[in-house]
XYZ file of C-alpha atoms in Angstrom:
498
model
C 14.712 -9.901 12.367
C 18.517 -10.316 12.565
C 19.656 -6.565 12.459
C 23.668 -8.244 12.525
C 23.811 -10.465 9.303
C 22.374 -11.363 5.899
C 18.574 -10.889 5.286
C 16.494 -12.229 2.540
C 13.599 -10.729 1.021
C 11.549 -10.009 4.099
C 7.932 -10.486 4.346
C 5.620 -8.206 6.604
C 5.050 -10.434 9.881
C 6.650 -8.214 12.625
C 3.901 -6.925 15.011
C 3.094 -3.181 15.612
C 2.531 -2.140 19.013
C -0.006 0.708 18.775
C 0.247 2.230 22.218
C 2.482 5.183 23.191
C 4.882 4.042 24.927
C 5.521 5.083 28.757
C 8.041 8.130 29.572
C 11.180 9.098 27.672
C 11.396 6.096 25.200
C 13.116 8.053 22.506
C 16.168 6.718 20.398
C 17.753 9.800 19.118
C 20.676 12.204 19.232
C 18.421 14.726 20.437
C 18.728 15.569 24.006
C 15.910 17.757 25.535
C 14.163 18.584 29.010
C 10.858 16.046 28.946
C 9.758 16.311 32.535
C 6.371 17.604 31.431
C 6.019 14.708 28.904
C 2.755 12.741 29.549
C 1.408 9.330 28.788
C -2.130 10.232 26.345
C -4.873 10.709 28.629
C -7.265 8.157 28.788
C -9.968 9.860 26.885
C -13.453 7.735 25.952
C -15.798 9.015 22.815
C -18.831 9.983 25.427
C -20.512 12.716 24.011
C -20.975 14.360 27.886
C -18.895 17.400 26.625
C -20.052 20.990 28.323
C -16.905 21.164 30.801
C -14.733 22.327 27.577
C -17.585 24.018 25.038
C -16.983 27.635 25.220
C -19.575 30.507 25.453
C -22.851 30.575 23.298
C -24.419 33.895 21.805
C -23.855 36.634 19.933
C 3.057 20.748 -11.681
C 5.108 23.552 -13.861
C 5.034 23.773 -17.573
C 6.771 20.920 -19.360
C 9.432 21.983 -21.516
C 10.532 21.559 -25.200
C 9.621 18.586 -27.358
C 6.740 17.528 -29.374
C 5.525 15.230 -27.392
C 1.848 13.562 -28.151
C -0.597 14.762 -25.865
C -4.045 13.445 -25.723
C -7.071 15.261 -26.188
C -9.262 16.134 -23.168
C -12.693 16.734 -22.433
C -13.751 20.394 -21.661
C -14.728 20.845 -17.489
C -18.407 20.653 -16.924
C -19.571 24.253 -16.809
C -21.867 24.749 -13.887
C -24.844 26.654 -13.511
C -24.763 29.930 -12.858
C -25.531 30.949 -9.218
C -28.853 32.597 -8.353
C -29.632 34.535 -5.280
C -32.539 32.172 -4.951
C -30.369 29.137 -4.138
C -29.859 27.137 -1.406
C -26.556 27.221 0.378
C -26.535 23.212 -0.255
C -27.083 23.659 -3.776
C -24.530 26.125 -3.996
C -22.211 23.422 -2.016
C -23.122 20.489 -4.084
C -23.422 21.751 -7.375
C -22.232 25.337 -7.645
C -18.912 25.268 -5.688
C -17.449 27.713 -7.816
C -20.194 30.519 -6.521
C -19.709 30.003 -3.300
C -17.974 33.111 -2.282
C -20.815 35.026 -3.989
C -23.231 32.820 -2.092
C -20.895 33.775 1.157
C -21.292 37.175 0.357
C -24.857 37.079 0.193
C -24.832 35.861 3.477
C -22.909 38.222 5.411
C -24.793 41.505 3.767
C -28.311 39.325 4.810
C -27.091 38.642 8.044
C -26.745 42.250 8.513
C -30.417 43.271 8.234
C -32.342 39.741 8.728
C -30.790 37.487 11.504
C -32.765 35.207 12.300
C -33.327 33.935 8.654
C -29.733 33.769 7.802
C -29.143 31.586 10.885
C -31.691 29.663 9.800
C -29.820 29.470 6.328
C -26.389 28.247 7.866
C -28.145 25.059 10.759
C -29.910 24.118 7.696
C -26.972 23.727 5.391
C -25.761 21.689 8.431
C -28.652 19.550 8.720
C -29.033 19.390 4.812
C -25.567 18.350 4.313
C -25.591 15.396 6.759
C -28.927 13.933 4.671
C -31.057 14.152 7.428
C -34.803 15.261 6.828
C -34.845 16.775 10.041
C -35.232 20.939 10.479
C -35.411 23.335 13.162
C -38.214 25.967 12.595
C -37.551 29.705 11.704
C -38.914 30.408 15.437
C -36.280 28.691 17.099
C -33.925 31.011 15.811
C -35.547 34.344 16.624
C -33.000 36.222 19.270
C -33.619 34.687 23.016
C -32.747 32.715 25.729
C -32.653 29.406 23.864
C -31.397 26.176 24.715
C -29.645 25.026 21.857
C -28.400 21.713 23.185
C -32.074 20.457 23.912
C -33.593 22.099 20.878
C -31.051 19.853 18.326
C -31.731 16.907 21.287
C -35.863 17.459 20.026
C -35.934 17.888 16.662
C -33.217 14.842 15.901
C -35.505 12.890 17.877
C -38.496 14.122 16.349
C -40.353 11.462 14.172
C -39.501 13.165 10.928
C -35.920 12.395 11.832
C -36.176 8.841 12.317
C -37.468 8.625 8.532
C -35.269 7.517 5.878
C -31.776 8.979 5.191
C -31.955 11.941 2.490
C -28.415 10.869 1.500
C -25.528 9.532 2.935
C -22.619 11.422 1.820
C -21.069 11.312 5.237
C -20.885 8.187 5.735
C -19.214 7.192 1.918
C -16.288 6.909 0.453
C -16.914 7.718 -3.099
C -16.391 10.355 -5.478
C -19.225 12.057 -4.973
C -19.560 12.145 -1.385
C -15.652 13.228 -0.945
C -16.420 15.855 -3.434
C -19.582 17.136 -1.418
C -17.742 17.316 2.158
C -14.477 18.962 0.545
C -17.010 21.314 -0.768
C -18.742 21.736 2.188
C -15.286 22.599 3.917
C -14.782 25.684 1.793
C -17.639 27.041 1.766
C -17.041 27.027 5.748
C -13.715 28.593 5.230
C -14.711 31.497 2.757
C -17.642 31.670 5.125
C -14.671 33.089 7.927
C -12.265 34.667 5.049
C -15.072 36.573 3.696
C -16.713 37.404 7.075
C -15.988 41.830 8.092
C -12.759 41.503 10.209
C -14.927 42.819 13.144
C -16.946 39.976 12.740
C -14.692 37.482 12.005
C -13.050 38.360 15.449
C -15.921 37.879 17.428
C -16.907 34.632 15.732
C -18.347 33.325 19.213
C -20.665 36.392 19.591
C -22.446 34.674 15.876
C -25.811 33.148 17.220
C -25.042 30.511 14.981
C -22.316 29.064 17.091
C -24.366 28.256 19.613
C -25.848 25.896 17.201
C -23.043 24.723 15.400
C -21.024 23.552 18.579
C -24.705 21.812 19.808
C -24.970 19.995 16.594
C -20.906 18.978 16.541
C -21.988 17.131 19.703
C -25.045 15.385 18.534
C -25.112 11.795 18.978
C -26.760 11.540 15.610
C -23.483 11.017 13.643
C -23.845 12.464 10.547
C -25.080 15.346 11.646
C -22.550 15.565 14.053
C -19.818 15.051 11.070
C -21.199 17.676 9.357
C -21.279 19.923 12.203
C -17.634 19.121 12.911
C -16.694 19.575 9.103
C -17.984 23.368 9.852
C -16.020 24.120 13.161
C -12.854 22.843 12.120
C -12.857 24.628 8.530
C -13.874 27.522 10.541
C -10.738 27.518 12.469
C -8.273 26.810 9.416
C -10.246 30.058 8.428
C -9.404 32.538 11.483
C -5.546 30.920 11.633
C -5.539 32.293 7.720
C -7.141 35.466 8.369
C -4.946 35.924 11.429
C -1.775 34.828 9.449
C -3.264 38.157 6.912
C -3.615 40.145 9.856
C 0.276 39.056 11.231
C 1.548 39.825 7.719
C -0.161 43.560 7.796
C 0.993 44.253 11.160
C 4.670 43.236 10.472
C 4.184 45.872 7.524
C 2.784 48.347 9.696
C 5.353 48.242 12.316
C 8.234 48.125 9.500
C 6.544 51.455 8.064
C 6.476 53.052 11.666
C 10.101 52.380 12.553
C 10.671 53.760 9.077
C 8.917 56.754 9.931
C 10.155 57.644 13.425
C 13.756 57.102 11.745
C 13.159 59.981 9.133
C 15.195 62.943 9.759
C 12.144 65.276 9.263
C 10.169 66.096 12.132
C 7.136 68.327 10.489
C 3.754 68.048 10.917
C 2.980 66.132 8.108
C 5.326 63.435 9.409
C 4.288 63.427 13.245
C 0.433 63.195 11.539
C 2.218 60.303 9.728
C 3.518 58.325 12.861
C 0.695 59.056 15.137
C -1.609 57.270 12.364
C 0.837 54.310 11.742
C 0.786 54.181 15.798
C -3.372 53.827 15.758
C -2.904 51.411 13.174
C -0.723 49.035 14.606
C -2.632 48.780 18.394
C -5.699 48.275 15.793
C -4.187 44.896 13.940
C -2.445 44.136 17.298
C -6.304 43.344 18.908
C -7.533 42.192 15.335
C -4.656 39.591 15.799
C -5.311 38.724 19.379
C -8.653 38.499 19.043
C -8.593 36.309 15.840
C -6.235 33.781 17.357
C -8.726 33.737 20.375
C -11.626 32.726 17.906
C -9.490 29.926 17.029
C -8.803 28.690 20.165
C -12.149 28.530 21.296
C -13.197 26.699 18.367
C -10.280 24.201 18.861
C -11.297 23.961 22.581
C -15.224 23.692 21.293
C -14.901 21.139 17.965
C -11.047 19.549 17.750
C -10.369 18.517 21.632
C -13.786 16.373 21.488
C -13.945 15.191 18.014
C -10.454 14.433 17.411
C -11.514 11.018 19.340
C -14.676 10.708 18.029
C -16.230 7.046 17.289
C -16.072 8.272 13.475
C -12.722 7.278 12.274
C -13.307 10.053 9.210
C -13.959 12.304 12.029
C -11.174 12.146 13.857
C -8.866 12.418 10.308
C -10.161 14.901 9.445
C -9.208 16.794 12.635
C -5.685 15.201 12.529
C -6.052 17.201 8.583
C -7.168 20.481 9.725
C -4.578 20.619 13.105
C -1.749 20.224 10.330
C -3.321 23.296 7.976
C -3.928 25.625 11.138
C 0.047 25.246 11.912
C 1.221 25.343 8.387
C -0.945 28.587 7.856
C -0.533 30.153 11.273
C 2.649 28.276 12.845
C 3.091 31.153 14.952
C 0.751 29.930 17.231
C -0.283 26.720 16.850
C 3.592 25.050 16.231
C 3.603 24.401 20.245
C 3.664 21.025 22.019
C 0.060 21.867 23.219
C -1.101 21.115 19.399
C 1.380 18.706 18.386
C 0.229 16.565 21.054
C -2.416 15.135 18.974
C -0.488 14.752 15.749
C 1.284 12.460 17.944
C -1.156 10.590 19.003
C -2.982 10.358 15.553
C -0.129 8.206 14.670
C -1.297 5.651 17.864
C -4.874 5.550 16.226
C -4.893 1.249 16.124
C -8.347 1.475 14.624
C -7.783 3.770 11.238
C -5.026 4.013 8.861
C -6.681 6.992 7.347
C -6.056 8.752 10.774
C -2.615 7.372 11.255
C -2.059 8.679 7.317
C -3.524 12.315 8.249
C -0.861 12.619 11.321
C 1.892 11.577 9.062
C 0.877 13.835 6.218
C 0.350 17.138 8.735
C 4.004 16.433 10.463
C 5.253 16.278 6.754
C 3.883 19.770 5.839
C 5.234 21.010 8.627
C 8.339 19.864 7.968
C 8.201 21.237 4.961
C 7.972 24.483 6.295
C 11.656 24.645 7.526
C 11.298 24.237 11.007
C 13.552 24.083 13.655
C 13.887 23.733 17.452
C 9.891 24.099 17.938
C 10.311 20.272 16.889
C 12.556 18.450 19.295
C 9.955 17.537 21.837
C 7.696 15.941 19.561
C 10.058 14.313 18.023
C 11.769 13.163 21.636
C 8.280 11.507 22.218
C 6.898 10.967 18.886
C 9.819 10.343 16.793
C 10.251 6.500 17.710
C 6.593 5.732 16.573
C 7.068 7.068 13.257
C 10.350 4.431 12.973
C 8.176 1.787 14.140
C 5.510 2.695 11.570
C 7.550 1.433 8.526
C 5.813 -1.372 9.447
C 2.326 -0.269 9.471
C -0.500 -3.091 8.725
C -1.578 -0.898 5.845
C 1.246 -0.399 3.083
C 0.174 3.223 2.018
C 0.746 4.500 5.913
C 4.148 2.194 5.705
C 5.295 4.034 3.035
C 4.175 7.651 4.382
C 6.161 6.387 7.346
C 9.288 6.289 5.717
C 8.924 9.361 3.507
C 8.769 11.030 7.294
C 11.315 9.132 8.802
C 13.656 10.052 6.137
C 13.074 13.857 6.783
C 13.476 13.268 10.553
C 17.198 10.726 9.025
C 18.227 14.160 7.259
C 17.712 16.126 10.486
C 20.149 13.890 12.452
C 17.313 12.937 15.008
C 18.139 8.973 14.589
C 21.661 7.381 15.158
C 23.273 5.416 12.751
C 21.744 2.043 13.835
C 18.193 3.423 13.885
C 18.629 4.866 10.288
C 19.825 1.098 9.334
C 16.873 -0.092 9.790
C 15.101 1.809 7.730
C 17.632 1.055 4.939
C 16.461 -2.390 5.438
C 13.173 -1.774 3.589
C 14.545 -1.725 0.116
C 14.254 -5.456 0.540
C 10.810 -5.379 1.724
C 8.388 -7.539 -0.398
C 5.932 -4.967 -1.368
C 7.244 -2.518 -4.087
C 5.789 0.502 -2.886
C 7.414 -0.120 0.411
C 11.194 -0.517 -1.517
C 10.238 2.591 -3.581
C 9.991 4.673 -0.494
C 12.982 3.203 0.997
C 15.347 3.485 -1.916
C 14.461 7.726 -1.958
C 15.371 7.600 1.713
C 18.269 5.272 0.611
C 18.918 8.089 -1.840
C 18.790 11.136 0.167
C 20.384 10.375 3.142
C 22.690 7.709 2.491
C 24.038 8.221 -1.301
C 23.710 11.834 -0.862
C 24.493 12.687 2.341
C 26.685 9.802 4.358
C 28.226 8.385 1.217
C 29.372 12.315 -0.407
C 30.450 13.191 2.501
C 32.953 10.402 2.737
C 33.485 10.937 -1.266
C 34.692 13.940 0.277
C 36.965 13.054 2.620
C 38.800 10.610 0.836
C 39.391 13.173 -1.576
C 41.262 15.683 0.791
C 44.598 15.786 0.314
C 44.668 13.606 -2.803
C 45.667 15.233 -5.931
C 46.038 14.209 -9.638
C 45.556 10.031 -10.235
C 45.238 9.510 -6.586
C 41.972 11.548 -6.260
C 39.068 8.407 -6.547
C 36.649 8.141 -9.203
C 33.352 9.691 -8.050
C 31.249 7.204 -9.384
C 33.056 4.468 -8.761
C 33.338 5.209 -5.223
C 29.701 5.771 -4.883
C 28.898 2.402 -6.512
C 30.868 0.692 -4.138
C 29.297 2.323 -1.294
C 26.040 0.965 -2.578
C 27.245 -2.052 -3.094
C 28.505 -2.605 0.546
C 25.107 -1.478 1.845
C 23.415 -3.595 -0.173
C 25.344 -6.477 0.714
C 24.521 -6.251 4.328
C 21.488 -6.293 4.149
C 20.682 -9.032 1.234
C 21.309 -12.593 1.831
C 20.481 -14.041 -1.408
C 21.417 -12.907 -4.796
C 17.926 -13.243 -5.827
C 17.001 -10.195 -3.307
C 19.110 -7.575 -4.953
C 17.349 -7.326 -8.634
C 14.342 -5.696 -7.222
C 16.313 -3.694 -4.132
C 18.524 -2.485 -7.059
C 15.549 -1.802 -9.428
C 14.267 0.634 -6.485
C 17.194 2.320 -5.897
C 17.972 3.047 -9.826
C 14.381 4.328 -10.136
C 15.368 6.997 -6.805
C 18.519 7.635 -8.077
């Protein structure tokens, strides 16, 4: 492509290169130290994974008008929950009762173990539509091996049987609906958990089990296993994010307090419980973010490249809700990493679509510096994704690239050529590039030289707004379009962003 002269509607045949590239590669304003920047690791999907598992045991409301509105259907009501249930009924059918059901659990838990162990591998094993179960006696308290007891039973003949379902494996409504369901219930299964238990998540028995059957080679029981771990740590980054909030209260309340001019008993009674407070949520905090780690060292750091492209998006998913919720911790290069290399994924747009999505929610969340080094490494992918094979990813690409355009992180000629794709052939492609067009160029490069020309000029010399805007537009649109015939529908995407 001629980046110099006149273009004509341009079709999609430019080649992505998938790989990272080598060393600093960047093309950006942004100037930071990257000695410690690595080439990915060349990881395989091998299933050989005890080195890193970590220890077992215990819209707002429209205004004014009359406009029509169409009648709709009532929501299905669904059935009411009974104590009797299974926790996969409650996950397929009764989603609304499963913090009762989670409930239920936790106070069973507390006086019959083994059974609601049982409960939770079976939801597992339930959920990933294979007939196979482990027996009540596996679970009774002992030194079990967990690893060769899933090995067994998947193997067992009643495994090899037909598929119950296969809900992890499709793409329809029904299936998405079941593992999104399955995903909360795994979160309130953390939120809901006593904080004391919730902090020693890896001292659960269940673990054990759930981290053996997250590296099963059976697949779908491995998916389901891996749904479970990862919603378990977007869990423990929200409690600890609860836990943060309280502490930040506490300490505001004790500075508050040692401040007061009074100095009686009431008030030294006052400060000295404040003080016992705050060391409390301190190790509630540490602790919690520990949990998390562990299951991100025990579920994300293998199955992030697992065979299972849904898999592995669904990790990409989860990595960008543990560092919107908790970005305190996890906003570090160490996690970031892999949103960076989610966008490398040659084999799955859906995984290449889940890094760009997670880097735009955390972009969303105002950040600042904690950014530069991905975006020293990373940020030249996500400009050469515009021309991703698959046109939804292409125009996720842009939407990014325009946030990373408004942050100054490309020069002048990078951003160019992203202006360029309000001639693209595809419309959803133009429609992403005339926002961008519209954000940073109409309303930041071309107002700001609205405003210039405007200093000093008073009365008739002041220019017109508009027509100085339109001009602007017109110039940019004229380098890039060749042809007459290539404006109408560059123009019809830019007056639909504008």
């Amino acid at each position: 492509m001629d980046e110099t002269g006149g273009r004509s509607m341009r079709a999609r045949d430019k080649e992505v290169n998938y790989k990272e590239p080598q060393g600093n590669q960047g093309l950006y304003k942004i100037r930071t130290d990257t000695s410690h920047n690595k080439s990915r690791e060349d990881e395989s999907d091998s299933d050989s994974e005890a080195e890193l598992k970590p220890r077992g045991g215990k819209r707002g409301k429209g205004g004014g008008g009359q406009a029509h509105r169409t009648k709709q259907s009532p929501p299905a009501k669904q059935a009411a929950y009974s104590p009797g249930d299974s926790l996969f009924m409650v996950v397929r059918d009764k989603v609304t009762a499963v913090p009762m059901a989670v409930t239920k659990w936790w106070e069973t838990f507390a006086f019959q173990e083994t059974d609601a162990v049982e409960q939770l591998a079976t939801l597992i094993l339930e959920a990933s539509g294979s007939p196979a179960r482990l027996s009540r006696d596996t679970f009774k308290p002992g030194d079990v091996d967990a690893d060769e007891e899933v090995r067994v039973v998947l193997e067992s003949p009643a495994a090899t049987t037909e598929m119950v379902h296969d809900h992890m494996a499709r793409s329809d409504k029904a299936s998405l609906k079941l593992r999104r369901n399955l995903s909360e219930f795994w979160r309130k299964w953390v939120e809901l958990a006593p904080r004391d238990m919730a902090a020693e998540l890896q001292g659960n028995p269940f673990c054990k089990w759930l981290f053996a059957m997250s590296t099963s080679p059976h697949k779908h029981v491995r998916h389901s296993a891996s749904i479970a771990g990862l919603a378990m740590m977007v869990g423990l980054a929200s409690v600890s994010k609860d836990v943060a909030e309280e502490l930040t209260n506490k300490h505001r309340q004790l500075a508050a307090s040692r401040s007061a001019q009074s100095d009686s008993e009431a008030q030294k009674q006052k400060r000295k419980r404040l003080q016992e407070e705050v060391e409390s949520l301190s190790g509630q905090k540490a602790m919690l973010e520990n949990e998390a780690e562990a299951l991100f060292n025990a579920v994300f750091v293998h199955r992030h490249r697992d065979t299972n492209d849904k898999v592995r998006a669904e990790c990409i998913a989860a990595l960008g809700e543990v560092t919107v919720l908790h970005g305190a911790k996890f906003l570090t290069n160490h996690y970031l990493k892999y949103l960076g290399w989610a966008l490398h994924d040659c084999d799955s747009a859906a995984v290449r679509a889940a890094g760009l999505d997670a880097v735009s929610s955390i972009f969303e969340m105002g950040v600042g510096k904690e950014l530069d080094m991905f975006l020293t490494r990373f940020g030249d992918r996500v400009l050469q994704m515009r021309y991703d094979k698959d046109l939804s990813v292409a125009e996720k690409a842009i939407g990014v690239a325009a946030e990373l355009a408004k942050r100054d992180v490309y020069d002048d000629k990078h951003t160019a050529l992203l202006y360029e794709m309000v001639i693209d052939e595809h419309p959803g492609v133009r429609r992403a590039a005339a926002e961008l067009v519209a954000e940073v160029y109409v309303q930041g490069d071309l107002a700001k030289a609205y405003e210039d020309a405007c200093k000093g000029a008073t009365g008739k010399k002041r220019p017109d707004r508009e027509a100085f805007m339109l001009k602007g537009m017109v110039e940019m649109l004229h380098s890039l379009a060749g042809d007459v015939e290539d404006l109408s529908p560059a123009c019809e995407a830019l007056g639909e962003a504008s």
